[in-house]
mmCIF file of C-alpha atoms (C1' of nucleotides) in Angstrom:
data_model
loop_
_atom_site.group_PDB
_atom_site.id
_atom_site.type_symbol
_atom_site.label_atom_id
_atom_site.label_comp_id
_atom_site.label_asym_id
_atom_site.label_seq_id
_atom_site.Cartn_x
_atom_site.Cartn_y
_atom_site.Cartn_z
ATOM 1 C CA MET Q 1 -14.822 13.705 4.094
ATOM 2 C CA ALA Q 2 -13.136 14.838 0.830
ATOM 3 C CA ASN Q 3 -9.711 14.208 2.479
ATOM 4 C CA VAL Q 4 -9.613 10.632 2.079
ATOM 5 C CA ARG Q 5 -6.377 9.306 0.926
ATOM 6 C CA LEU Q 6 -7.738 7.542 -2.203
ATOM 7 C CA HIS Q 7 -4.382 6.256 -3.892
ATOM 8 C CA ARG Q 8 -3.573 3.706 -1.269
ATOM 9 C CA LEU Q 9 -6.396 1.402 -1.212
ATOM 10 C CA GLY Q 10 -5.568 -2.212 -0.769
ATOM 11 C CA ASP Q 11 -6.555 -5.359 -2.662
ATOM 12 C CA LEU Q 12 -9.142 -6.623 -0.584
ATOM 13 C CA GLN Q 13 -10.357 -2.987 -0.099
ATOM 14 C CA LEU Q 14 -10.653 -2.512 -3.576
ATOM 15 C CA ARG Q 15 -12.679 -5.667 -4.423
ATOM 16 C CA ILE Q 16 -14.886 -4.805 -1.722
ATOM 17 C CA MET Q 17 -15.417 -1.402 -3.085
ATOM 18 C CA GLN Q 18 -15.948 -2.697 -6.475
ATOM 19 C CA VAL Q 19 -18.883 -4.921 -4.875
ATOM 20 C CA LEU Q 20 -20.387 -1.990 -3.272
ATOM 21 C CA TRP Q 21 -20.163 0.026 -6.362
ATOM 22 C CA ASP Q 22 -21.985 -2.706 -8.428
ATOM 23 C CA ARG Q 23 -24.636 -3.279 -6.245
ATOM 24 C CA GLY Q 24 -25.395 0.194 -4.506
ATOM 25 C CA GLU Q 25 -25.927 -1.632 -1.124
ATOM 26 C CA ALA Q 26 -24.755 -4.753 0.205
ATOM 27 C CA SER Q 27 -24.929 -6.428 3.914
ATOM 28 C CA VAL Q 28 -21.571 -8.293 5.226
ATOM 29 C CA ALA Q 29 -22.915 -11.390 4.049
ATOM 30 C CA ASP Q 30 -23.637 -10.165 0.423
ATOM 31 C CA VAL Q 31 -20.194 -8.817 0.330
ATOM 32 C CA HIS Q 32 -18.704 -11.764 1.738
ATOM 33 C CA ASP Q 33 -20.021 -14.121 -0.892
ATOM 34 C CA ALA Q 34 -19.759 -11.793 -3.626
ATOM 35 C CA LEU Q 35 -16.024 -11.901 -3.460
ATOM 36 C CA GLY Q 36 -16.025 -15.621 -4.072
ATOM 37 C CA ALA Q 37 -12.069 -16.337 -3.676
ATOM 38 C CA ARG Q 38 -10.524 -19.638 -3.642
ATOM 39 C CA PRO Q 39 -9.751 -19.874 0.034
ATOM 40 C CA LYS Q 40 -12.801 -18.036 1.029
ATOM 41 C CA LEU Q 41 -12.253 -15.479 3.535
ATOM 42 C CA ALA Q 42 -13.925 -15.445 6.959
ATOM 43 C CA TYR Q 43 -16.910 -14.006 7.482
ATOM 44 C CA THR Q 44 -15.615 -11.630 10.113
ATOM 45 C CA THR Q 45 -12.525 -10.613 8.265
ATOM 46 C CA VAL Q 46 -15.055 -8.867 5.745
ATOM 47 C CA ALA Q 47 -16.884 -7.445 8.427
ATOM 48 C CA THR Q 48 -13.741 -6.139 10.153
ATOM 49 C CA MET Q 49 -12.603 -4.768 6.714
ATOM 50 C CA LEU Q 50 -15.988 -2.942 6.288
ATOM 51 C CA ARG Q 51 -15.697 -1.569 9.693
ATOM 52 C CA LYS Q 52 -12.255 -0.104 9.046
ATOM 53 C CA MET Q 53 -13.211 1.113 6.044
ATOM 54 C CA GLU Q 54 -16.165 3.069 7.071
ATOM 55 C CA ALA Q 55 -14.055 4.556 9.858
ATOM 56 C CA ARG Q 56 -11.627 5.720 6.932
ATOM 57 C CA GLY Q 57 -14.533 7.295 5.065
ATOM 58 C CA LEU Q 58 -14.582 4.791 2.312
ATOM 59 C CA ALA Q 59 -18.084 3.394 3.113
ATOM 60 C CA ALA Q 60 -21.056 3.922 5.090
ATOM 61 C CA HIS Q 61 -23.997 1.834 6.377
ATOM 62 C CA ARG Q 62 -27.455 2.150 7.425
ATOM 63 C CA THR Q 63 -29.164 -0.523 9.762
ATOM 64 C CA GLU Q 64 -32.079 -2.698 8.731
ATOM 65 C CA GLY Q 65 -33.172 -4.584 11.577
ATOM 66 C CA ARG Q 66 -29.801 -5.596 13.227
ATOM 67 C CA THR Q 67 -27.888 -6.172 9.984
ATOM 68 C CA PHE Q 68 -25.671 -3.440 8.291
ATOM 69 C CA ILE Q 69 -26.201 -2.510 5.115
ATOM 70 C CA TYR Q 70 -23.233 -0.666 3.551
ATOM 71 C CA ARG Q 71 -22.882 1.303 0.626
ATOM 72 C CA ALA Q 72 -19.750 3.217 -1.018
ATOM 73 C CA ALA Q 73 -18.910 6.664 0.344
ATOM 74 C CA VAL Q 74 -16.626 7.638 -2.438
ATOM 75 C CA ALA Q 75 -17.482 7.549 -6.207
ATOM 76 C CA GLU Q 76 -15.691 4.919 -8.493
ATOM 77 C CA GLU Q 77 -14.871 7.751 -10.561
ATOM 78 C CA ARG Q 78 -12.876 9.671 -8.043
ATOM 79 C CA VAL Q 79 -10.999 6.574 -6.628
ATOM 80 C CA GLY Q 80 -10.276 5.170 -10.346
ATOM 81 C CA ARG Q 81 -9.063 8.895 -11.350
ATOM 82 C CA ASN Q 82 -6.838 9.121 -8.010
ATOM 83 C CA MET Q 83 -5.195 5.981 -8.435
ATOM 84 C CA ALA Q 84 -4.565 6.097 -12.167
ATOM 85 C CA GLU Q 85 -3.155 9.866 -11.725
ATOM 86 C CA HIS Q 86 -1.043 8.532 -8.808
ATOM 87 C CA VAL Q 87 0.572 5.940 -11.457
ATOM 88 C CA LEU Q 88 0.758 8.432 -14.160
ATOM 89 C CA ASP Q 89 2.442 10.926 -12.142
ATOM 90 C CA ARG Q 90 4.910 8.875 -9.937
ATOM 91 C CA LEU Q 91 5.826 6.209 -12.925
ATOM 92 C CA PHE Q 92 5.263 8.199 -15.983
ATOM 93 C CA GLN Q 93 6.022 11.543 -15.261
ATOM 94 C CA GLY Q 94 2.777 12.509 -15.827
ATOM 95 C CA SER Q 95 2.805 11.580 -19.644
ATOM 96 C CA LEU Q 96 -0.387 9.658 -20.782
ATOM 97 C CA ALA Q 97 1.053 8.826 -23.807
ATOM 98 C CA THR Q 98 3.984 7.061 -21.924
ATOM 99 C CA MET Q 99 1.583 5.067 -20.133
ATOM 100 C CA VAL Q 100 -0.540 4.116 -23.215
ATOM 101 C CA SER Q 101 2.394 3.122 -24.665
ATOM 102 C CA HIS Q 102 3.648 0.743 -22.082
ATOM 103 C CA LEU Q 103 0.081 -0.759 -21.651
ATOM 104 C CA LEU Q 104 -0.078 -1.076 -25.516
ATOM 105 C CA THR Q 105 3.026 -3.192 -25.749
ATOM 106 C CA ALA Q 106 1.914 -5.588 -22.947
ATOM 107 C CA ARG Q 107 -1.573 -6.451 -23.542
ATOM 108 C CA GLU Q 108 -3.881 -7.876 -26.336
ATOM 109 C CA VAL Q 109 -6.129 -4.685 -26.976
ATOM 110 C CA SER Q 110 -9.179 -5.462 -29.001
ATOM 111 C CA GLY Q 111 -9.968 -3.501 -32.238
ATOM 112 C CA ASP Q 112 -13.226 -1.953 -30.572
ATOM 113 C CA GLU Q 113 -11.100 -0.879 -27.742
ATOM 114 C CA LEU Q 114 -8.633 0.956 -30.348
ATOM 115 C CA ALA Q 115 -11.475 2.334 -32.232
ATOM 116 C CA GLU Q 116 -12.977 3.808 -28.980
ATOM 117 C CA LEU Q 117 -9.438 5.205 -27.921
ATOM 118 C CA GLU Q 118 -9.405 6.773 -31.152
ATOM 119 C CA ARG Q 119 -12.732 8.318 -30.845
ATOM 120 C CA LEU Q 120 -11.755 9.616 -27.477
ATOM 121 C CA ILE Q 121 -8.781 11.353 -28.525
ATOM 122 C CA ALA Q 122 -10.359 13.004 -31.598
ATOM 123 C CA GLU Q 123 -13.121 14.179 -29.359
ATOM 124 C CA ARG Q 124 -10.529 15.715 -26.861
ATOM 125 C CA LYS Q 125 -8.592 17.507 -29.840
ATOM 126 C CA ARG Q 126 -11.849 19.081 -30.915
ATOM 127 C CA THR Q 127 -12.701 20.404 -27.516
ATOM 128 C CA PRO Q 128 -9.409 22.092 -25.922
ATOM 129 C CA MET T 1 14.064 -12.472 -8.132
ATOM 130 C CA ALA T 2 11.205 -12.276 -10.752
ATOM 131 C CA ASN T 3 9.019 -12.858 -7.948
ATOM 132 C CA VAL T 4 8.664 -9.320 -6.448
ATOM 133 C CA ARG T 5 5.397 -7.888 -5.709
ATOM 134 C CA LEU T 6 5.679 -5.101 -8.000
ATOM 135 C CA HIS T 7 2.131 -3.496 -7.531
ATOM 136 C CA ARG T 8 2.281 -2.309 -3.981
ATOM 137 C CA LEU T 9 5.355 0.007 -3.660
ATOM 138 C CA GLY T 10 4.875 2.972 -1.515
ATOM 139 C CA ASP T 11 5.370 6.346 -2.162
ATOM 140 C CA LEU T 12 8.950 6.824 -0.783
ATOM 141 C CA GLN T 13 9.997 3.547 -2.403
ATOM 142 C CA LEU T 14 8.940 4.726 -5.840
ATOM 143 C CA ARG T 15 10.729 8.296 -5.177
ATOM 144 C CA ILE T 16 13.797 6.392 -4.364
ATOM 145 C CA MET T 17 13.442 3.971 -7.390
ATOM 146 C CA GLN T 18 13.110 7.105 -9.616
ATOM 147 C CA VAL T 19 16.259 8.374 -8.436
ATOM 148 C CA LEU T 20 18.040 4.828 -9.034
ATOM 149 C CA TRP T 21 16.521 4.535 -12.390
ATOM 150 C CA ASP T 22 17.499 8.265 -13.142
ATOM 151 C CA ARG T 23 21.135 7.967 -12.109
ATOM 152 C CA GLY T 24 22.029 4.177 -12.650
ATOM 153 C CA GLU T 25 23.742 4.266 -9.293
ATOM 154 C CA ALA T 26 23.674 6.404 -6.130
ATOM 155 C CA SER T 27 24.884 6.294 -2.646
ATOM 156 C CA VAL T 28 22.647 6.652 0.279
ATOM 157 C CA ALA T 29 24.029 10.526 0.465
ATOM 158 C CA ASP T 30 23.101 10.707 -3.238
ATOM 159 C CA VAL T 31 19.540 9.470 -2.720
ATOM 160 C CA HIS T 32 18.992 11.543 0.363
ATOM 161 C CA ASP T 33 19.503 14.722 -1.495
ATOM 162 C CA ALA T 34 18.186 13.820 -4.797
ATOM 163 C CA LEU T 35 14.805 13.640 -2.849
ATOM 164 C CA GLY T 36 14.961 17.097 -1.518
ATOM 165 C CA ALA T 37 11.550 16.963 0.241
ATOM 166 C CA ARG T 38 10.343 19.917 2.339
ATOM 167 C CA PRO T 39 10.814 18.386 5.781
ATOM 168 C CA LYS T 40 13.931 16.662 4.567
ATOM 169 C CA LEU T 41 14.026 13.211 5.699
ATOM 170 C CA ALA T 42 16.699 11.913 7.829
ATOM 171 C CA TYR T 43 19.538 10.494 6.198
ATOM 172 C CA THR T 44 19.209 6.938 8.363
ATOM 173 C CA THR T 45 15.678 7.202 7.034
ATOM 174 C CA VAL T 46 16.863 6.734 3.301
ATOM 175 C CA ALA T 47 19.566 4.216 4.454
ATOM 176 C CA THR T 48 17.106 2.052 6.161
ATOM 177 C CA MET T 49 14.639 2.187 3.368
ATOM 178 C CA LEU T 50 17.280 1.258 0.827
ATOM 179 C CA ARG T 51 18.402 -1.765 2.885
ATOM 180 C CA LYS T 52 14.510 -2.942 3.198
ATOM 181 C CA MET T 53 14.268 -2.347 -0.476
ATOM 182 C CA GLU T 54 17.050 -4.561 -1.198
ATOM 183 C CA ALA T 55 15.864 -7.105 1.149
ATOM 184 C CA ARG T 56 12.780 -7.034 -1.077
ATOM 185 C CA GLY T 57 14.664 -7.552 -4.259
ATOM 186 C CA LEU T 58 13.980 -4.027 -5.540
ATOM 187 C CA ALA T 59 17.523 -2.754 -5.416
ATOM 188 C CA ALA T 60 21.051 -3.975 -4.983
ATOM 189 C CA HIS T 61 24.134 -2.671 -3.992
ATOM 190 C CA ARG T 62 28.271 -2.734 -4.566
ATOM 191 C CA THR T 63 30.766 -1.593 -2.231
ATOM 192 C CA GLU T 64 33.065 1.162 -2.800
ATOM 193 C CA GLY T 65 35.495 1.742 0.044
ATOM 194 C CA ARG T 66 32.849 1.382 2.701
ATOM 195 C CA THR T 67 30.262 3.226 0.819
ATOM 196 C CA PHE T 68 27.071 1.346 -0.711
ATOM 197 C CA ILE T 69 26.266 2.200 -4.163
ATOM 198 C CA TYR T 70 22.874 1.107 -4.840
ATOM 199 C CA ARG T 71 21.311 0.401 -8.022
ATOM 200 C CA ALA T 72 17.865 -0.672 -9.100
ATOM 201 C CA ALA T 73 17.232 -4.234 -9.113
ATOM 202 C CA VAL T 74 13.835 -4.138 -11.407
ATOM 203 C CA ALA T 75 13.239 -2.351 -14.506
ATOM 204 C CA GLU T 76 11.350 0.863 -14.437
ATOM 205 C CA GLU T 77 9.476 -0.578 -17.413
ATOM 206 C CA ARG T 78 8.378 -3.562 -15.463
ATOM 207 C CA VAL T 79 7.164 -1.610 -12.347
ATOM 208 C CA GLY T 80 5.320 0.920 -14.550
ATOM 209 C CA ARG T 81 3.521 -1.835 -16.397
ATOM 210 C CA ASN T 82 2.671 -3.544 -13.286
ATOM 211 C CA MET T 83 1.229 -0.718 -11.296
ATOM 212 C CA ALA T 84 -0.647 0.569 -14.677
ATOM 213 C CA GLU T 85 -2.076 -3.041 -15.199
ATOM 214 C CA HIS T 86 -2.877 -3.419 -11.393
ATOM 215 C CA VAL T 87 -4.898 -0.216 -11.462
ATOM 216 C CA LEU T 88 -6.404 -0.874 -15.056
ATOM 217 C CA ASP T 89 -7.688 -4.439 -13.960
ATOM 218 C CA ARG T 90 -8.750 -3.407 -10.632
ATOM 219 C CA LEU T 91 -10.772 -0.171 -11.415
ATOM 220 C CA PHE T 92 -11.545 -0.209 -15.062
ATOM 221 C CA GLN T 93 -12.144 -3.783 -15.637
ATOM 222 C CA GLY T 94 -8.971 -3.975 -17.995
ATOM 223 C CA SER T 95 -10.312 -1.238 -20.573
ATOM 224 C CA LEU T 96 -7.860 0.796 -21.426
ATOM 225 C CA ALA T 97 -10.427 3.186 -23.137
ATOM 226 C CA THR T 98 -12.232 3.611 -19.911
ATOM 227 C CA MET T 99 -9.149 4.546 -18.041
ATOM 228 C CA VAL T 100 -7.872 7.053 -20.651
ATOM 229 C CA SER T 101 -11.420 8.605 -21.020
ATOM 230 C CA HIS T 102 -11.226 8.958 -17.006
ATOM 231 C CA LEU T 103 -7.637 10.372 -17.213
ATOM 232 C CA LEU T 104 -8.684 12.855 -20.286
ATOM 233 C CA THR T 105 -11.714 14.486 -18.361
ATOM 234 C CA ALA T 106 -9.426 15.438 -15.408
ATOM 235 C CA ARG T 107 -6.050 16.784 -16.678
ATOM 236 C CA GLU T 108 -4.805 19.187 -19.121
ATOM 237 C CA VAL T 109 -3.165 17.207 -21.927
ATOM 238 C CA SER T 110 -1.129 19.010 -24.491
ATOM 239 C CA GLY T 111 -1.744 18.808 -28.325
ATOM 240 C CA ASP T 112 1.788 17.002 -28.786
ATOM 241 C CA GLU T 113 0.620 14.570 -26.277
ATOM 242 C CA LEU T 114 -2.615 13.883 -27.893
ATOM 243 C CA ALA T 115 -0.866 13.786 -31.119
ATOM 244 C CA GLU T 116 1.616 11.073 -29.728
ATOM 245 C CA LEU T 117 -1.338 9.293 -28.453
ATOM 246 C CA GLU T 118 -3.099 9.041 -31.886
ATOM 247 C CA ARG T 119 0.000 8.043 -33.336
ATOM 248 C CA LEU T 120 0.700 5.199 -31.101
ATOM 249 C CA ILE T 121 -2.823 3.854 -31.582
ATOM 250 C CA ALA T 122 -2.442 3.986 -35.401
ATOM 251 C CA GLU T 123 0.520 2.206 -35.136
ATOM 252 C CA ARG T 124 -1.044 -0.489 -32.816
ATOM 253 C CA LYS T 125 -3.871 -0.826 -35.378
ATOM 254 C CA ARG T 126 -1.366 -1.658 -38.177
ATOM 255 C CA THR T 127 0.531 -4.433 -36.406
ATOM 256 C CA PRO T 128 -2.282 -6.492 -34.428
ATOM 257 C "C1'" DT Y 1 47.494 7.486 18.227
ATOM 258 C "C1'" DT Y 2 43.870 9.404 19.330
ATOM 259 C "C1'" DG Y 3 39.887 11.943 17.860
ATOM 260 C "C1'" DA Y 4 36.665 13.271 14.528
ATOM 261 C "C1'" DC Y 5 33.946 11.894 11.028
ATOM 262 C "C1'" DA Y 6 30.980 9.217 8.121
ATOM 263 C "C1'" DA Y 7 29.429 5.018 6.916
ATOM 264 C "C1'" DT Y 8 26.325 1.124 8.243
ATOM 265 C "C1'" DA Y 9 23.924 -1.751 11.527
ATOM 266 C "C1'" DC Y 10 20.469 -2.706 14.786
ATOM 267 C "C1'" DT Y 11 16.428 -1.408 17.153
ATOM 268 C "C1'" DA Y 12 12.097 0.567 17.929
ATOM 269 C "C1'" DC Y 13 7.865 2.657 16.924
ATOM 270 C "C1'" DC Y 14 3.719 4.130 14.444
ATOM 271 C "C1'" DG Y 15 -0.211 3.486 11.155
ATOM 272 C "C1'" DT Y 16 -2.790 0.467 8.416
ATOM 273 C "C1'" DG Y 17 -4.086 -3.581 5.363
ATOM 274 C "C1'" DG Y 18 -5.200 -8.031 6.149
ATOM 275 C "C1'" DT Y 19 -6.778 -12.162 8.805
ATOM 276 C "C1'" DA Y 20 -9.689 -14.098 11.978
ATOM 277 C "C1'" DG Y 21 -10.983 -15.902 16.819
ATOM 278 C "C1'" DT Y 22 -13.783 -14.861 20.799
ATOM 279 C "C1'" DA Y 23 -17.379 -12.298 23.086
ATOM 280 C "C1'" DT Y 24 -21.854 -10.367 23.332
ATOM 281 C "C1'" DT Y 25 -26.515 -9.691 22.000
ATOM 282 C "C1'" DA Y 26 -30.737 -9.654 19.421
ATOM 283 C "C1'" DA Y 27 -34.238 -12.440 17.573
ATOM 284 C "C1'" DC Y 28 -36.312 -16.615 16.334
ATOM 285 C "C1'" DT Y 29 -37.860 -21.138 17.385
ATOM 286 C "C1'" DC Y 30 -39.863 -24.796 20.033
ATOM 287 C "C1'" DG P 1 -38.624 -19.113 28.828
ATOM 288 C "C1'" DA P 2 -34.632 -21.755 27.009
ATOM 289 C "C1'" DG P 3 -31.768 -22.658 23.424
ATOM 290 C "C1'" DT P 4 -29.930 -21.760 18.822
ATOM 291 C "C1'" DT P 5 -28.798 -18.697 15.440
ATOM 292 C "C1'" DA P 6 -27.130 -14.794 13.185
ATOM 293 C "C1'" DA P 7 -25.438 -10.451 13.539
ATOM 294 C "C1'" DT P 8 -22.110 -6.897 15.262
ATOM 295 C "C1'" DA P 9 -18.111 -5.689 18.855
ATOM 296 C "C1'" DC P 10 -13.755 -6.299 20.384
ATOM 297 C "C1'" DT P 11 -9.102 -7.799 20.232
ATOM 298 C "C1'" DA P 12 -5.185 -9.518 18.675
ATOM 299 C "C1'" DC P 13 -1.804 -10.476 15.371
ATOM 300 C "C1'" DC P 14 1.444 -10.334 11.333
ATOM 301 C "C1'" DA P 15 3.649 -7.772 7.307
ATOM 302 C "C1'" DC P 16 5.285 -3.868 5.765
ATOM 303 C "C1'" DG P 17 5.889 1.212 4.323
ATOM 304 C "C1'" DG P 18 7.668 4.853 6.897
ATOM 305 C "C1'" DT P 19 10.655 7.292 10.015
ATOM 306 C "C1'" DA P 20 14.392 7.925 12.823
ATOM 307 C "C1'" DG P 21 17.446 7.574 17.129
ATOM 308 C "C1'" DT P 22 21.539 4.985 18.947
ATOM 309 C "C1'" DA P 23 25.547 1.825 18.327
ATOM 310 C "C1'" DT P 24 29.269 0.273 16.246
ATOM 311 C "C1'" DT P 25 33.212 0.643 13.093
ATOM 312 C "C1'" DG P 26 36.366 1.915 9.273
ATOM 313 C "C1'" DT P 27 38.850 5.878 7.857
ATOM 314 C "C1'" DC P 28 41.622 9.824 7.779
ATOM 315 C "C1'" DA P 29 43.754 13.933 9.614
ATOM 316 C "C1'" DA P 30 46.346 16.209 12.988
#
DNA sequence: TTGACAATACTACCGTGGTAGTATTAACTC
DNA sequence: GAGTTAATACTACCACGGTAGTATTGTCAA
């Protein structure tokens, strides 16, 4: 179960996982209208995707009546870390500073955000 | 040319791009042995991949004799930023602090690295 | 000039993300 | 009980990353 490739989730899969992470549990219908995209996806598309994701170990479900109630089977933390590390290693040779530098020069970052970053780094320096 | 989907490059493609970025130009043979993977890829695999990548606008080539000399057609910066931003938006709701926090708790980060991060943030605070 | 080599071109195949239609079935309503 | 509804199951298809074999052809050496 731990051996799921976590750094190659597609866009739709990620959006679905986000719904599951946010809600804890969700039926196909819940997920379907939670992702209120412009050209609305077909209901069956979401259902199929969820089935595939369960087969891949990303989600799981229980049954309520004859409705499937899905939940995430991998923690958001794990996926986030995996994908972030993948990008970090593959594109920035593992240098967090380089990555942050690129991100800082291409986005508006609020003062709060910067302060929080400072705090994190200071904290990390204290505990090696 | 600007409209290449840059946030969905596969692993092999990224490794190849890395070679092109590092060297500026490279023949298929150059790329082939630059990626010295454990079960060595077939030469034709690399050639095919490069052709596909050129079709996708990721690389380009000139001819020297009858040898193709490839080069990257997109800047490392752009790809790096794109992939990083994608992960940032999709998994950390755009919060750089959140992403960095996750990365800090799961990797060894050198003191130099932390100092550099601090410097970056301080600099950014000075120039809004 | 013939053969060997080295290059690209072409073709094929698998896995999987993404998309959705059709089929089946369970359940509710009248 | 018959019909409608709402759920999943099944199937199919495209795009594309990844992998590689076979075919073709240009070039150089003997």
